[in-house]
Amino acid sequence: AQKITQTQPGMFVQEKEAVTLDCTYDTSDQSYGLFWYKQPSSGEMIFLIYQGSYDEQNATEGRYSLNFQKARKSANLVISASQLGDSAMYFCAMRPASGNTPLVFGKGTRLSVIA
Amino acid sequence: DGGITQSPKYLFRKEGQNVTLSCEQNLNHDAMYWYRQDPGQGLRLIYYSQIVNDFQKGDIAEGYSVSREKKESFPLTVTSAQKNPTAFYLCASRAPSRGQNEKLFFGSGTQLSVL
């Protein structure tokens, strides 16, 4: 069974600094997709970034980048130039090989940005 | 604007009572999902439906029921058999495509509490 592990329950970062949120996954599939979502205190889930297992380049979306190390089965999220509005829960998720299979989520990391 | 609407935002259940959480989408997505979120637990899958009139149990389906009579609607009933229903419930849908477009779209959630 697929599993996502996020080992950092909480993280602090100074405003304008970069921060890395860790995510490792366990799967025997060759084809899969990896996602990061942000959940502010309001509760909605905001899609941030996607990485396909066959993508050769690391995904980037504005201040977000995904450090994808396939051999290590890690998909860490890097947030550059942190802002106060980045304070939220962050979830890593994986879509297994079958396109219809639901996403599997990690337990999340709470990021707090300090002024 | 296209999106997913969950209602109510807050819901209270009395002992022995069934309650139904509404989820409606106008994104024309075939697949819909219900996740439960508890503090420190991440998102856990309750039920999902890939097409109208069909649905499958997720990891924690006991004490819950669903229906999918229309493409737009996927209501979740929390039955009296669910002994610990207090949680944040998120509904999501997904387009039938691969890559970044297979990301989940989420509603704003329903917080269910027991009186």
Coordinates of C-alpha atoms in Angstrom, one line a residue:
Chain A
A1 CA 0.0 0.0 0.0
Q2 CA 1.1 3.5 -0.7
K3 CA 2.2 5.7 2.2
I4 CA 3.2 9.3 2.6
T5 CA 5.4 10.4 5.6
Q6 CA 5.9 13.9 6.7
T7 CA 8.3 13.8 9.7
Q8 CA 8.0 17.5 10.7
P9 CA 4.8 18.2 12.7
G10 CA 5.8 21.9 13.0
M11 CA 8.3 24.2 11.5
F12 CA 9.3 27.9 12.1
V13 CA 10.9 30.1 9.5
Q14 CA 11.9 33.8 9.6
E15 CA 10.1 36.0 7.1
K16 CA 12.0 36.3 3.8
E17 CA 14.0 33.1 4.5
A18 CA 13.6 29.9 2.5
V19 CA 12.2 26.7 4.1
T20 CA 12.1 23.1 3.2
L21 CA 9.2 20.8 4.1
D22 CA 10.0 17.1 4.0
C23 CA 8.0 14.4 2.3
T24 CA 8.9 10.8 1.7
Y25 CA 6.7 8.2 0.0
D26 CA 6.5 4.5 -0.3
T27 CA 5.3 2.8 -3.5
S28 CA 6.1 0.0 -5.8
D29 CA 4.5 1.7 -8.7
Q30 CA 6.7 3.1 -11.5
S31 CA 4.2 5.7 -12.5
Y32 CA 2.7 8.1 -9.9
G33 CA 2.1 11.7 -9.2
L34 CA 3.1 13.8 -6.2
F35 CA 1.2 16.9 -5.0
W36 CA 1.5 19.5 -2.3
Y37 CA -1.5 21.3 -0.8
K38 CA -1.7 24.3 1.6
Q39 CA -4.4 24.6 4.2
P40 CA -4.8 28.0 5.9
S41 CA -6.7 28.3 9.1
S42 CA -9.9 28.9 7.1
G43 CA -9.8 25.2 6.2
E44 CA -9.8 25.2 2.4
M45 CA -7.2 23.1 0.6
I46 CA -5.1 25.1 -2.0
F47 CA -3.2 23.2 -4.6
L48 CA 0.5 24.3 -4.8
I49 CA 2.5 22.1 -7.1
Y50 CA 2.6 18.8 -8.9
Q51 CA 5.5 16.4 -9.9
G52 CA 5.1 13.4 -12.1
S53 CA 7.3 10.4 -11.5
Y54 CA 8.6 10.5 -15.1
D55 CA 9.2 14.3 -15.1
E56 CA 12.9 14.9 -15.5
Q57 CA 12.8 18.5 -14.2
N58 CA 11.9 19.5 -10.7
A59 CA 8.6 21.3 -10.7
T60 CA 8.4 25.0 -9.9
E61 CA 5.5 27.3 -9.4
G62 CA 6.4 30.9 -8.4
R63 CA 8.0 30.7 -4.9
Y64 CA 7.3 27.0 -4.6
S65 CA 9.6 24.3 -5.9
L66 CA 9.7 20.6 -5.5
N67 CA 13.0 18.9 -4.8
F68 CA 12.2 15.5 -6.3
Q69 CA 14.7 12.7 -5.6
K70 CA 13.2 9.6 -7.1
A71 CA 15.8 7.1 -5.9
R72 CA 15.4 8.3 -2.3
K73 CA 11.6 8.5 -2.7
S74 CA 11.5 12.0 -1.5
A75 CA 9.5 15.0 -2.7
N76 CA 10.4 18.0 -0.5
L77 CA 8.6 21.3 -0.9
V78 CA 10.8 24.4 -0.9
I79 CA 9.3 27.8 -0.2
S80 CA 11.5 30.7 -1.1
A81 CA 11.3 34.2 0.4
S82 CA 8.7 33.2 3.1
Q83 CA 5.8 35.5 3.8
L84 CA 3.5 35.8 6.8
G85 CA 0.7 34.5 4.6
D86 CA 2.6 31.3 4.2
S87 CA 1.7 30.3 7.7
A88 CA -0.5 27.2 7.3
M89 CA -0.7 23.4 7.3
Y90 CA 1.1 21.8 4.3
F91 CA 0.2 18.4 3.0
C92 CA 2.1 16.1 0.7
A93 CA 0.0 13.6 -1.3
M94 CA 0.5 10.9 -3.9
R95 CA -1.6 9.5 -6.7
P96 CA -0.8 5.9 -7.2
A97 CA -0.4 4.3 -10.7
S98 CA -4.1 3.9 -11.5
G99 CA -5.5 7.3 -12.5
N100 CA -8.8 6.6 -10.7
T101 CA -7.2 5.7 -7.4
P102 CA -7.7 8.4 -4.7
L103 CA -4.9 10.5 -3.5
V104 CA -3.1 9.4 -0.3
F105 CA -2.1 12.2 2.1
G106 CA 0.5 12.6 4.7
K107 CA -0.3 13.9 8.2
G108 CA 0.9 17.4 7.4
T109 CA 3.4 20.0 8.6
R110 CA 2.3 23.2 10.3
L111 CA 4.5 26.1 9.1
S112 CA 4.7 29.3 11.1
V113 CA 6.4 32.3 9.6
I114 CA 7.9 34.8 12.1
A115 CA 8.2 38.5 11.4
Chain B
D1 CA -17.4 30.5 -11.2
G2 CA -16.9 26.7 -11.2
G3 CA -16.2 25.0 -7.9
I4 CA -17.3 22.8 -5.1
T5 CA -19.9 23.9 -2.5
Q6 CA -20.1 22.2 0.9
S7 CA -22.9 22.9 3.4
P8 CA -23.4 23.6 6.1
K9 CA -20.1 25.0 7.3
Y10 CA -20.8 24.0 10.9
L11 CA -23.1 21.0 12.0
F12 CA -24.0 19.6 15.3
R13 CA -25.2 16.1 15.9
K14 CA -27.1 14.7 18.8
E15 CA -26.6 11.2 20.1
G16 CA -28.3 8.6 17.9
Q17 CA -28.9 11.0 15.1
N18 CA -28.0 10.7 11.5
V19 CA -26.8 13.9 9.8
T20 CA -26.1 14.5 6.1
L21 CA -23.3 16.7 4.7
S22 CA -23.9 18.2 1.3
C23 CA -21.4 18.4 -1.5
E24 CA -22.2 19.9 -4.9
Q25 CA -19.9 20.6 -7.8
N26 CA -20.4 22.4 -11.1
L27 CA -17.0 21.4 -12.6
N28 CA -18.4 18.5 -14.6
H29 CA -16.1 16.1 -12.8
D30 CA -16.8 12.4 -12.8
A31 CA -14.8 11.5 -9.7
M32 CA -15.8 12.8 -6.2
Y33 CA -14.3 12.1 -2.8
W34 CA -15.0 12.5 0.9
Y35 CA -12.1 12.9 3.4
R36 CA -12.1 13.2 7.1
Q37 CA -9.5 15.4 8.9
D38 CA -8.7 15.0 12.5
P39 CA -5.9 17.1 14.2
G40 CA -2.6 15.4 13.6
Q41 CA -4.1 12.7 11.4
G42 CA -4.0 14.3 8.0
L43 CA -6.8 13.5 5.5
R44 CA -8.3 10.0 5.5
L45 CA -10.5 8.7 2.8
I46 CA -14.1 7.8 3.7
Y47 CA -15.8 7.1 0.3
Y48 CA -15.2 7.9 -3.3
S49 CA -17.2 7.7 -6.5
Q50 CA -15.8 7.5 -10.0
I51 CA -19.1 7.7 -11.8
V52 CA -22.8 8.3 -11.2
N53 CA -24.6 5.4 -9.3
D54 CA -21.3 3.9 -8.3
F55 CA -19.1 4.4 -5.2
Q56 CA -16.4 2.6 -3.2
K57 CA -15.4 2.5 0.4
G58 CA -12.3 4.2 1.5
D59 CA -10.1 3.5 4.5
I60 CA -12.6 4.6 7.2
A61 CA -16.1 3.9 5.7
E62 CA -17.6 2.4 8.8
G63 CA -20.4 4.5 10.2
Y64 CA -20.8 6.5 7.0
S65 CA -23.0 6.2 3.9
V66 CA -23.1 8.0 0.5
S67 CA -25.1 8.2 -2.6
R68 CA -24.3 9.4 -6.1
E69 CA -27.6 9.8 -8.0
K70 CA -26.4 12.9 -9.9
K71 CA -23.0 13.8 -11.3
E72 CA -23.1 17.1 -9.4
S73 CA -23.9 15.8 -6.0
F74 CA -22.2 13.5 -3.5
P75 CA -23.8 13.7 -0.1
L76 CA -22.3 12.0 3.0
T77 CA -24.5 10.7 5.8
V78 CA -22.9 10.3 9.2
T79 CA -24.9 7.6 10.9
S80 CA -25.4 6.9 14.6
A81 CA -23.1 3.9 14.1
Q82 CA -20.2 6.4 13.8
K83 CA -19.2 6.8 17.5
N84 CA -16.6 9.5 17.1
P85 CA -17.9 11.8 14.3
T86 CA -16.4 15.0 15.5
A87 CA -14.0 16.1 12.7
F88 CA -13.6 18.4 9.7
Y89 CA -15.0 16.9 6.5
L90 CA -13.7 17.7 3.1
C91 CA -15.3 17.0 -0.2
A92 CA -13.3 16.9 -3.4
S93 CA -13.6 16.2 -7.1
R94 CA -11.1 15.5 -9.9
A95 CA -11.1 15.8 -13.6
P96 CA -10.4 12.6 -15.7
S97 CA -6.9 13.7 -16.9
R98 CA -3.3 13.0 -16.0
G99 CA -0.5 15.3 -14.8
Q100 CA -1.2 18.5 -13.0
N101 CA -4.8 18.5 -14.2
E102 CA -5.5 15.5 -12.1
K103 CA -5.2 17.5 -8.9
L104 CA -8.1 17.5 -6.5
F105 CA -10.5 20.5 -6.2
F106 CA -11.7 20.8 -2.6
G107 CA -14.8 22.4 -1.0
S108 CA -14.4 24.6 2.0
G109 CA -15.3 21.9 4.5
T110 CA -17.9 21.1 7.1
Q111 CA -17.0 21.0 10.8
L112 CA -19.1 18.4 12.6
S113 CA -19.4 18.4 16.3
V114 CA -21.3 16.2 18.8
L115 CA -23.7 17.8 21.3

